[in-house]
Structure formats: structure tokens, C-alpha cells
PDB file of C-alpha atoms in Angstrom:
ATOM      1  CA  MET A   1      12.183  15.131  11.494  1.00  0.00           C
ATOM      2  CA  THR A   2      13.180  12.086   9.470  1.00  0.00           C
ATOM      3  CA  TYR A   3      10.834   9.778   7.588  1.00  0.00           C
ATOM      4  CA  TYR A   4      11.532   7.135  10.221  1.00  0.00           C
ATOM      5  CA  GLU A   5      10.504   9.487  13.010  1.00  0.00           C
ATOM      6  CA  GLU A   6       7.347  10.436  11.125  1.00  0.00           C
ATOM      7  CA  LEU A   7       6.302   6.789  11.067  1.00  0.00           C
ATOM      8  CA  GLY A   8       7.626   5.994  14.536  1.00  0.00           C
ATOM      9  CA  VAL A   9       9.936   3.203  13.348  1.00  0.00           C
ATOM     10  CA  SER A  10      13.650   2.577  13.689  1.00  0.00           C
ATOM     11  CA  CYS A  11      16.124   3.195  10.879  1.00  0.00           C
ATOM     12  CA  ASP A  12      16.514  -0.543  10.394  1.00  0.00           C
ATOM     13  CA  ALA A  13      12.772  -1.267  10.237  1.00  0.00           C
ATOM     14  CA  SER A  14      11.687  -3.904   7.760  1.00  0.00           C
ATOM     15  CA  PRO A  15       9.258  -3.111   4.945  1.00  0.00           C
ATOM     16  CA  GLU A  16       6.598  -5.016   6.880  1.00  0.00           C
ATOM     17  CA  GLU A  17       7.159  -2.847   9.967  1.00  0.00           C
ATOM     18  CA  ILE A  18       6.989   0.261   7.791  1.00  0.00           C
ATOM     19  CA  ARG A  19       3.717  -0.849   6.203  1.00  0.00           C
ATOM     20  CA  LYS A  20       2.238  -1.635   9.612  1.00  0.00           C
ATOM     21  CA  ALA A  21       3.219   1.806  10.918  1.00  0.00           C
ATOM     22  CA  TYR A  22       1.736   3.325   7.750  1.00  0.00           C
ATOM     23  CA  ARG A  23      -1.582   1.572   8.302  1.00  0.00           C
ATOM     24  CA  ASN A  24      -1.750   2.727  11.917  1.00  0.00           C
ATOM     25  CA  THR A  25      -0.833   6.312  11.061  1.00  0.00           C
ATOM     26  CA  SER A  26      -3.136   6.505   8.060  1.00  0.00           C
ATOM     27  CA  ARG A  27      -6.084   5.460  10.213  1.00  0.00           C
ATOM     28  CA  LEU A  28      -5.478   8.546  12.335  1.00  0.00           C
ATOM     29  CA  LEU A  29      -4.860  10.971   9.479  1.00  0.00           C
ATOM     30  CA  HIS A  30      -7.272   9.766   6.822  1.00  0.00           C
ATOM     31  CA  PRO A  31      -9.377  12.590   5.307  1.00  0.00           C
ATOM     32  CA  ASP A  32     -12.577  10.527   5.514  1.00  0.00           C
ATOM     33  CA  HIS A  33     -12.388  10.825   9.307  1.00  0.00           C
ATOM     34  CA  GLN A  34     -12.540  14.629   9.191  1.00  0.00           C
ATOM     35  CA  GLN A  35     -15.830  16.489   9.418  1.00  0.00           C
ATOM     36  CA  SER A  36     -14.867  19.955   8.225  1.00  0.00           C
ATOM     37  CA  ALA A  37     -13.647  20.765   4.724  1.00  0.00           C
ATOM     38  CA  GLU A  38     -10.614  22.610   6.097  1.00  0.00           C
ATOM     39  CA  LEU A  39      -9.489  19.655   8.222  1.00  0.00           C
ATOM     40  CA  ARG A  40     -10.129  17.333   5.286  1.00  0.00           C
ATOM     41  CA  ARG A  41      -7.775  19.400   3.098  1.00  0.00           C
ATOM     42  CA  VAL A  42      -5.074  19.282   5.768  1.00  0.00           C
ATOM     43  CA  ALA A  43      -5.556  15.531   6.188  1.00  0.00           C
ATOM     44  CA  GLU A  44      -5.273  15.055   2.417  1.00  0.00           C
ATOM     45  CA  ALA A  45      -1.934  16.882   2.419  1.00  0.00           C
ATOM     46  CA  GLN A  46      -0.737  14.788   5.350  1.00  0.00           C
ATOM     47  CA  MET A  47      -1.755  11.592   3.559  1.00  0.00           C
ATOM     48  CA  ARG A  48       0.111  12.650   0.413  1.00  0.00           C
ATOM     49  CA  ARG A  49       3.202  13.207   2.554  1.00  0.00           C
ATOM     50  CA  LEU A  50       2.731   9.883   4.343  1.00  0.00           C
ATOM     51  CA  ASN A  51       2.330   8.059   1.023  1.00  0.00           C
ATOM     52  CA  HIS A  52       5.574   9.600  -0.242  1.00  0.00           C
ATOM     53  CA  VAL A  53       7.387   8.586   2.949  1.00  0.00           C
ATOM     54  CA  VAL A  54       6.236   4.974   2.655  1.00  0.00           C
ATOM     55  CA  GLU A  55       7.016   4.779  -1.060  1.00  0.00           C
ATOM     56  CA  THR A  56      10.538   6.003  -0.363  1.00  0.00           C
ATOM     57  CA  LEU A  57      11.189   3.670   2.557  1.00  0.00           C
ATOM     58  CA  CYS A  58       9.731   0.580   0.875  1.00  0.00           C
ATOM     59  CA  ASP A  59      11.745   1.036  -2.330  1.00  0.00           C
ATOM     60  CA  PRO A  60      15.261  -0.320  -1.634  1.00  0.00           C
ATOM     61  CA  ALA A  61      17.035   2.059  -4.031  1.00  0.00           C
ATOM     62  CA  ALA A  62      15.100   5.141  -2.874  1.00  0.00           C
ATOM     63  CA  ARG A  63      15.640   4.178   0.767  1.00  0.00           C
ATOM     64  CA  ALA A  64      19.380   3.756   0.270  1.00  0.00           C
ATOM     65  CA  GLU A  65      19.551   7.190  -1.355  1.00  0.00           C
ATOM     66  CA  TYR A  66      17.478   8.726   1.458  1.00  0.00           C
ATOM     67  CA  ASP A  67      19.646   7.070   4.124  1.00  0.00           C
ATOM     68  CA  GLU A  68      22.784   8.402   2.434  1.00  0.00           C
ATOM     69  CA  CYS A  69      21.322  11.924   2.466  1.00  0.00           C
ATOM     70  CA  LEU A  70      20.646  11.525   6.194  1.00  0.00           C
ATOM     71  CA  ARG A  71      24.222  10.413   6.846  1.00  0.00           C
ATOM     72  CA  GLU A  72      25.602  13.353   4.864  1.00  0.00           C
ATOM     73  CA  SER A  73      23.430  15.862   6.701  1.00  0.00           C
ATOM     74  CA  ARG A  74      24.619  14.522  10.045  1.00  0.00           C
ATOM     75  CA  ARG A  75      28.244  15.031   9.011  1.00  0.00           C
ATOM     76  CA  GLU A  76      27.703  18.727   8.333  1.00  0.00           C
TER      77      GLU A  76
END
């Protein structure tokens, strides 16, 4: 699954679209919404992953590098 698929956006999504998708997804996954300690730990891990995804896609240089890795993996 690609970062774009994780957020539910297209590969040409703007930073604003990415941030909007992040806000919607983070509302669902946020650890504060979990009652049990185990679910809270899982939600924290998911939020760390989501934060990394958004940081990568909103940074033009990191996104270009990520997109190039995707293109290379599709060639193989």
C-alpha cells in the first residue's frame, strides 16, 4: 500500500488535499478516542505512521524521492 492509498488521495494531490485527508484520518485513529490501553498503543503507532506519511508527502523533496522509489518499484 502506498502513502497515497493510506490517506485515500491521488498521486497528484495537493498539500492542502493531503492535510485535509490527514485531519479526517487522524480523527478516526487518534489514541485519545480509544478506551483500552492496548488499543491506545496501537492507535499511537498508527498516528506515528500517519505523521510520517504526511511529513513525506508535504515536503516537496521527500515527496519527489518517494515518488521516484514508487516508479522504480513498478518497473521491477
